[in-house]
C-alpha positions as semicolon CSV with decimal commas, in nm:
position;residue;x (nm);y (nm);z (nm)
1;M;0,000;0,000;0,000
2;C;0,278;0,239;0,088
3;E;0,429;0,205;-0,259
4;Y;0,097;0,319;-0,407
5;Y;0,114;0,644;-0,212
6;G;0,478;0,713;-0,300
7;C;0,611;0,662;0,051
8;Q;0,950;0,556;-0,083
9;S;1,004;0,910;-0,213
10;V;1,060;1,019;0,148
11;T;1,403;0,910;0,270
12;A;1,290;0,844;0,628
13;I;1,012;0,612;0,513
14;E;1,236;0,447;0,256
15;E;1,485;0,361;0,533
16;L;1,213;0,236;0,771
17;T;1,068;0,024;0,490
18;R;1,411;-0,119;0,406
19;E;1,445;-0,222;0,769
20;H;1,100;-0,379;0,759
21;D;1,204;-0,578;0,453
22;E;1,518;-0,698;0,630
23;V;1,314;-0,800;0,935
24;V;1,062;-0,992;0,722
25;T;1,350;-1,189;0,570
26;L;1,490;-1,259;0,916
27;I;1,147;-1,372;1,037
28;S;1,150;-1,639;0,766
29;H;1,497;-1,749;0,885
30;A;1,372;-1,777;1,242
31;R;1,079;-1,989;1,130
32;E;1,311;-2,217;0,929
33;A;1,542;-2,260;1,227
34;R;1,245;-2,332;1,456
35;R;1,115;-2,600;1,218
36;A;1,465;-2,751;1,208
37;G;1,481;-2,754;1,589
38;D;1,794;-2,535;1,589
39;A;1,744;-2,333;1,910
40;G;2,086;-2,170;1,877
41;R;2,004;-2,039;1,533
42;V;1,658;-1,922;1,645
43;A;1,822;-1,718;1,923
44;E;2,085;-1,584;1,683
45;V;1,817;-1,463;1,442
46;A;1,625;-1,308;1,732
47;R;1,937;-1,104;1,813
48;E;1,972;-1,004;1,447
49;I;1,611;-0,885;1,440
50;A;1,665;-0,692;1,763
51;A;1,973;-0,526;1,611
52;V;1,774;-0,407;1,310
53;L;1,483;-0,291;1,523
54;A;1,689;-0,097;1,779
55;P;1,759;0,215;1,568
56;H;1,436;0,164;1,372
57;T;1,225;0,186;1,688
58;V;1,409;0,496;1,809
59;V;1,337;0,672;1,479
60;E;0,970;0,581;1,505
61;E;0,923;0,657;1,873
62;H;1,134;0,974;1,891
63;G;1,072;1,110;1,542
64;L;0,773;0,981;1,350
65;F;0,530;0,881;1,626
66;P;0,545;1,204;1,828
67;A;0,466;1,397;1,512
68;M;0,157;1,183;1,457
69;A;0,039;1,126;1,814
70;G;-0,174;1,440;1,820
71;D;-0,387;1,315;1,531
72;F;-0,377;0,942;1,612
73;P;-0,310;0,903;1,987
74;E;-0,469;0,560;2,037
75;K;-0,310;0,408;1,727
76;I;0,036;0,539;1,816
77;A;0,002;0,418;2,177
78;A;-0,098;0,071;2,051
79;L;0,202;0,057;1,816
80;E;0,438;0,155;2,098
81;E;0,287;-0,115;2,320
82;E;0,349;-0,368;2,042
83;H;0,711;-0,251;2,030
84;R;0,746;-0,329;2,403
85;R;0,590;-0,674;2,368
86;I;0,813;-0,767;2,073
87;E;1,129;-0,625;2,235
88;A;1,064;-0,822;2,555
89;V;1,057;-1,157;2,376
90;L;1,352;-1,074;2,150
91;G;1,547;-0,952;2,453
92;E;1,522;-1,292;2,619
93;A;1,779;-1,415;2,364
94;A;2,020;-1,125;2,417
95;T;2,288;-1,344;2,576
96;G;2,213;-1,681;2,420
97;V;1,942;-1,943;2,400
98;P;1,681;-1,880;2,670
99;A;1,651;-2,167;2,918
100;D;1,271;-2,155;2,910
101;P;1,156;-2,431;2,670
102;A;0,846;-2,223;2,586
103;W;1,056;-1,932;2,455
104;P;1,071;-2,047;2,090
105;D;0,692;-2,059;2,080
106;R;0,669;-1,713;2,243
107;L;0,918;-1,588;1,987
108;I;0,710;-1,718;1,697
109;G;0,405;-1,547;1,850
110;A;0,601;-1,222;1,882
111;L;0,720;-1,254;1,521
112;D;0,359;-1,304;1,408
113;L;0,274;-0,982;1,594
114;L;0,575;-0,810;1,437
115;R;0,464;-0,908;1,088
116;L;0,117;-0,762;1,151
117;H;0,277;-0,456;1,309
118;I;0,484;-0,397;0,995
119;L;0,169;-0,417;0,782
120;K;-0,001;-0,158;1,005
121;E;0,290;0,079;0,968
122;Q;0,333;0,038;0,594
123;G;-0,039;0,035;0,520
124;G;-0,147;0,304;0,763
125;V;0,116;0,500;0,949
126;F;0,351;0,571;0,662
127;P;0,083;0,684;0,413
128;A;-0,080;0,895;0,687
129;A;0,256;1,053;0,765
130;L;0,284;1,165;0,402
131;A;-0,050;1,341;0,435
132;F;-0,010;1,490;0,783
133;L;0,355;1,578;0,842
134;G;0,516;1,902;0,736
135;T;0,874;1,989;0,655
136;K;0,978;2,063;1,015
137;Q;0,836;1,730;1,132
138;W;1,021;1,538;0,860
139;E;1,339;1,725;0,951
140;A;1,293;1,612;1,313
141;V;1,253;1,251;1,196
142;E;1,568;1,283;0,985
143;A;1,757;1,432;1,281
144;V;1,669;1,129;1,493
145;R;1,790;0,897;1,216
146;A;2,113;1,091;1,185
147;R;2,168;1,053;1,559
148;V;2,096;0,678;1,581
149;G;2,208;0,562;1,237
150;T;2,115;0,223;1,098
151;R;2,216;-0,131;1,166
152;T;2,417;-0,258;0,874
153;P;2,443;-0,635;0,876
154;A;2,798;-0,760;0,911
155;R;2,714;-1,058;0,695
156;P;2,409;-1,198;0,526
157;S;2,197;-1,414;0,753
158;R;2,232;-1,788;0,692
159;G;1,944;-1,989;0,561
160;G;1,822;-1,775;0,280
């Protein structure tokens, strides 16, 4: 949907969308590793997803979302709550494979939520931002991105 509205013409949205695309690829790698019973690889991919989402979330929550919260307070609050839920499950793998045997299932649930979350942003938030944000607001979003940068993968993720 975002492509229809020309979202990619705005650098900030283009970068956020690129990160979404990277995360969607990583989600498929996590699912493959889960099916193969490779808990170490599942945890590794969880850390890779968290690394992509770290600067991405800062740009959204300190740049894009504040600019939109006045017009869409409930929707923005719900998206931020989803960020917390997803981060919590990903964070369990920060230092290795979580000991809890239910963690891989929780992770898959969080990744399902993340996939839906991405669709909400690309189909709703990003097109709305094009319509509602002005130059100063986009400059603020760009300033946040300049401060936090991006996560550039050191190597392509295995499995795909």
